[in-house]
Structure formats: structure tokens, C-alpha cells
PDB file of C-alpha atoms in Angstrom:
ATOM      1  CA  UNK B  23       0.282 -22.514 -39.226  1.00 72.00           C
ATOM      2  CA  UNK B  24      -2.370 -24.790 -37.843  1.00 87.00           C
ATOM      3  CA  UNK B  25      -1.732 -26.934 -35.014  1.00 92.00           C
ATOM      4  CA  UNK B  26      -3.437 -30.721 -34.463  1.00 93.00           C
ATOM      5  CA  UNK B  27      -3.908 -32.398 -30.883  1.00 95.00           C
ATOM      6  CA  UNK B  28      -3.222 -35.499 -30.196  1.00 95.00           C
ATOM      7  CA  UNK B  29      -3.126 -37.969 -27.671  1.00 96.00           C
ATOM      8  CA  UNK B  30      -0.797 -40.606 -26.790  1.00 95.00           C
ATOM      9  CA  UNK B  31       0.756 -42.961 -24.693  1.00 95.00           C
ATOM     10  CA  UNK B  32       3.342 -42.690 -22.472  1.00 94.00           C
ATOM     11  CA  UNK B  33       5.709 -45.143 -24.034  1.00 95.00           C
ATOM     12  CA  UNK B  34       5.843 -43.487 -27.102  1.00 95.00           C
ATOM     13  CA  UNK B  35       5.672 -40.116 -24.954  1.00 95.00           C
ATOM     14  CA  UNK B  36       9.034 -40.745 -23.164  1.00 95.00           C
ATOM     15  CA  UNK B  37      10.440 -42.427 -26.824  1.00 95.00           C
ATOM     16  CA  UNK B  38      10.196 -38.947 -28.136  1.00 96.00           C
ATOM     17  CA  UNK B  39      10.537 -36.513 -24.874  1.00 94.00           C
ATOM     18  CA  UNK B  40      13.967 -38.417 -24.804  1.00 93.00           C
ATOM     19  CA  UNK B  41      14.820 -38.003 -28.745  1.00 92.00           C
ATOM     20  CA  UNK B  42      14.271 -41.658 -29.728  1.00 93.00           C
ATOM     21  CA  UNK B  43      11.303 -41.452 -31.249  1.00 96.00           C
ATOM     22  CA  UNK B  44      11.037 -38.883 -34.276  1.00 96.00           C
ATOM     23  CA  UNK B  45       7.844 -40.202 -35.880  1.00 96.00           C
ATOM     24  CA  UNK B  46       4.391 -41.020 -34.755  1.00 96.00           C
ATOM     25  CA  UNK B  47       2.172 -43.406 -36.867  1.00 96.00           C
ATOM     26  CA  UNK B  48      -1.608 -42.642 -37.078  1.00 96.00           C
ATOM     27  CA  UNK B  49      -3.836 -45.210 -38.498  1.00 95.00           C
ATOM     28  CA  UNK B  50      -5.478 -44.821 -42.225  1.00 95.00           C
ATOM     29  CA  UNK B  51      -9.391 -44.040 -41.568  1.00 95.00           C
ATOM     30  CA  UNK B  52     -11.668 -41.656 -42.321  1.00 96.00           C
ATOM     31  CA  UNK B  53     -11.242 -39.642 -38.921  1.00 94.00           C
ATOM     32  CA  UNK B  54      -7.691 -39.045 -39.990  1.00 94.00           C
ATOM     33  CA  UNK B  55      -8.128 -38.457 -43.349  1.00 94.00           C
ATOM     34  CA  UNK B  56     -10.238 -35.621 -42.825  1.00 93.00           C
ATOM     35  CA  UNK B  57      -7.674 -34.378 -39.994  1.00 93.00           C
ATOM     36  CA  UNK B  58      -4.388 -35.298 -42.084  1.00 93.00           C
ATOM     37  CA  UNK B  59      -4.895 -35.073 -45.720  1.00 89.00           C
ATOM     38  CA  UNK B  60      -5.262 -31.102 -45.193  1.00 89.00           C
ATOM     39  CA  UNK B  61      -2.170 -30.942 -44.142  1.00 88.00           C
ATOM     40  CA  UNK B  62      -0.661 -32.934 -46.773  1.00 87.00           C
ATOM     41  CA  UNK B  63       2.579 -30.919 -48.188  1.00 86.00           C
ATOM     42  CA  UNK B  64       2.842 -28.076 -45.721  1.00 92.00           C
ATOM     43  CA  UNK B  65       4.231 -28.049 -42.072  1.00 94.00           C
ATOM     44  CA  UNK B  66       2.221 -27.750 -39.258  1.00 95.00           C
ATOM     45  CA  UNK B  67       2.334 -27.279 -35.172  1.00 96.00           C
ATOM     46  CA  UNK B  68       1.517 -30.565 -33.364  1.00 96.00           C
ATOM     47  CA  UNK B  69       0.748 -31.284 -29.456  1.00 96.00           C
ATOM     48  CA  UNK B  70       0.971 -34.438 -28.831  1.00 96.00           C
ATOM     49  CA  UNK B  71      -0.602 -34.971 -24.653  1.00 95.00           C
ATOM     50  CA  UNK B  72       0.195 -37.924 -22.439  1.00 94.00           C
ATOM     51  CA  UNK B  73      -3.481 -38.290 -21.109  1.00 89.00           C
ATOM     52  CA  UNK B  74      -6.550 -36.530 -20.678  1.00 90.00           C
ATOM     53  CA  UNK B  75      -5.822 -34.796 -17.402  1.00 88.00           C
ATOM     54  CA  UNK B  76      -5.723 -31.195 -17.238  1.00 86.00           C
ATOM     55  CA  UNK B  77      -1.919 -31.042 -15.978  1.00 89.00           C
ATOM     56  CA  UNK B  78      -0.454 -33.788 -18.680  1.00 93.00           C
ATOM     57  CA  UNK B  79       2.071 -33.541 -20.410  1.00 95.00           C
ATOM     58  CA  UNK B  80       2.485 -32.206 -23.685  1.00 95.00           C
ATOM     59  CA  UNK B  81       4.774 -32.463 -26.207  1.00 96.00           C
ATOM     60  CA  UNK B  82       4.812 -29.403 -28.936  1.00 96.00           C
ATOM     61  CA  UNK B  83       6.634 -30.210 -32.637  1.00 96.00           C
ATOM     62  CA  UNK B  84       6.455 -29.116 -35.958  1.00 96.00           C
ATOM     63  CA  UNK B  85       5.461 -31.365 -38.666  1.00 96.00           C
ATOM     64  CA  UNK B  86       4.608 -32.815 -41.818  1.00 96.00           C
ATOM     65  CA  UNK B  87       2.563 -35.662 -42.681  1.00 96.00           C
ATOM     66  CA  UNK B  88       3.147 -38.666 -45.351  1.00 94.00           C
ATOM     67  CA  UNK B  89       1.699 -41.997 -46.037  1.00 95.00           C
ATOM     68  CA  UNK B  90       4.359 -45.085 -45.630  1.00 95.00           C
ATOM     69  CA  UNK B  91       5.100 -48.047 -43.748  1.00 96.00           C
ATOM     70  CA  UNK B  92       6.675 -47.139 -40.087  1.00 94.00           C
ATOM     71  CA  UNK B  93       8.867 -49.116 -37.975  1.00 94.00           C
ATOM     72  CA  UNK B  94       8.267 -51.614 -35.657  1.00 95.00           C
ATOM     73  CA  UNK B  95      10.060 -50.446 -32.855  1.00 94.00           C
ATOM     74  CA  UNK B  96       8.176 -47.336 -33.121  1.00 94.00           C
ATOM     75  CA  UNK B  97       4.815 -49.325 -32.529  1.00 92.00           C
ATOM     76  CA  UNK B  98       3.870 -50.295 -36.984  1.00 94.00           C
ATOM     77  CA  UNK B  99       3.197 -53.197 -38.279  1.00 94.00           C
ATOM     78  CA  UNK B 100       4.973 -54.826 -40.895  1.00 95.00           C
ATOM     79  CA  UNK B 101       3.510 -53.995 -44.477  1.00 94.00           C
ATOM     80  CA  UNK B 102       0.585 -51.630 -43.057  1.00 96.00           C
ATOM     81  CA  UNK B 103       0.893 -48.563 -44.507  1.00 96.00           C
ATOM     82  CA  UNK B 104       0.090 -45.213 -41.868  1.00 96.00           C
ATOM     83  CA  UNK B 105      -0.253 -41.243 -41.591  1.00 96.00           C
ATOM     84  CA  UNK B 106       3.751 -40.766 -40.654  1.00 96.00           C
ATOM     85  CA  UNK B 107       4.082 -37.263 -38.662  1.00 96.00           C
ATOM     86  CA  UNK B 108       7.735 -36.344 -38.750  1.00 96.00           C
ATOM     87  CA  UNK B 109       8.519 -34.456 -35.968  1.00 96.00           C
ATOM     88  CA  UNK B 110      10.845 -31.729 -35.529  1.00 95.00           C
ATOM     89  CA  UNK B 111      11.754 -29.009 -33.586  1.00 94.00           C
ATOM     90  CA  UNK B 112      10.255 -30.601 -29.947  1.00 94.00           C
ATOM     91  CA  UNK B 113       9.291 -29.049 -26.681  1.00 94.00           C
ATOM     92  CA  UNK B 114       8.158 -31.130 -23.557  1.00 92.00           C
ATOM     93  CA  UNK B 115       6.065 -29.209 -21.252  1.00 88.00           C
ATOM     94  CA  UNK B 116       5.497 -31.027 -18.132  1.00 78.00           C
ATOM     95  CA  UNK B 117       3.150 -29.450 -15.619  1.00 69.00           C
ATOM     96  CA  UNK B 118       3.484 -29.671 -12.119  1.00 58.00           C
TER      97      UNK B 118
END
């Protein structure tokens, strides 16, 4: 299974650490296309960090990835259209 880092920020960090959150939206561009569109169909391992310091914290999930429109109060716009990583299965590491 291949796994895909990402980073994010801490709203949407504690939305899904504390099971509100089981989506994250990832802009249509080239950068993810040649990331996401791989993984089209199959799941895959995800880390999604809180930050670029060595001791952040991480989030690990399994996914899958589809194109759609997400919700607002997960941070979409109305009518744009995203990468949607479902999330399942999550782990919060937190290092001390």
C-alpha cells in the first residue's frame, strides 16, 4: 500500500483527531494530479502532519481519493470541485 504525506493545519487537525472531520479537500492542480490520480480506485495509507517540526503531530488513515464538491464546514467552497480523501481507520500520534 503506498502512503502520501501531507501537511495541514491545526483546525482541520483537531476536526479530525476528534472524529469530526472525515474528509480532507486538496485542491485540483497539476501537483496533485500527479500525487492523486495514481491512487485513483485503490486505498492507500495517509499521514496527514500538523507542521513542519520534527515532533508534530501526525495523523495516520487509510484512504481513497475522489473528485467532488466538499463541504463548507470542512473548509470547500461552494461549487469548486476538489481531490476528496476519505479517511478511515485514524491514528493520532502526538509526540512529546
Amino acid at each position: 500500500m503506498q502512503t502520501l504525506r501531507l501537511t495541514i493545519k491545526r483546525r482541520w487537525f483537531d476536526m479530525i483527531e476528534c472524529g469530526g472531520k472525515t474528509e480532507e479537500y486538496r485542491e485540483i492542480k497539476p501537483y496533485y494530479e500527479r500525487r492523486l490520480l495514481p491512487l485513483s480506485g485503490e486505498r492507500f495509507t495517509v499521514i496527514l502532519r500538523n507542521g513542519y517540526r520534527e515532533n508534530a503531530p501526525t495523523i495516520t488513515a487509510t484512504a481513497t481519493v475522489r473528485v467532488g464538491e466538499g463541504r463548507q464546514e470542512w473548509g470547500a467552497e461552494k461549487g469548486k470541485k476538489y481531490y476528496i480523501l476519505t479517511l478511515n481507520d485514524v491514528k493520532v500520534s502526538r509526540v512529546v
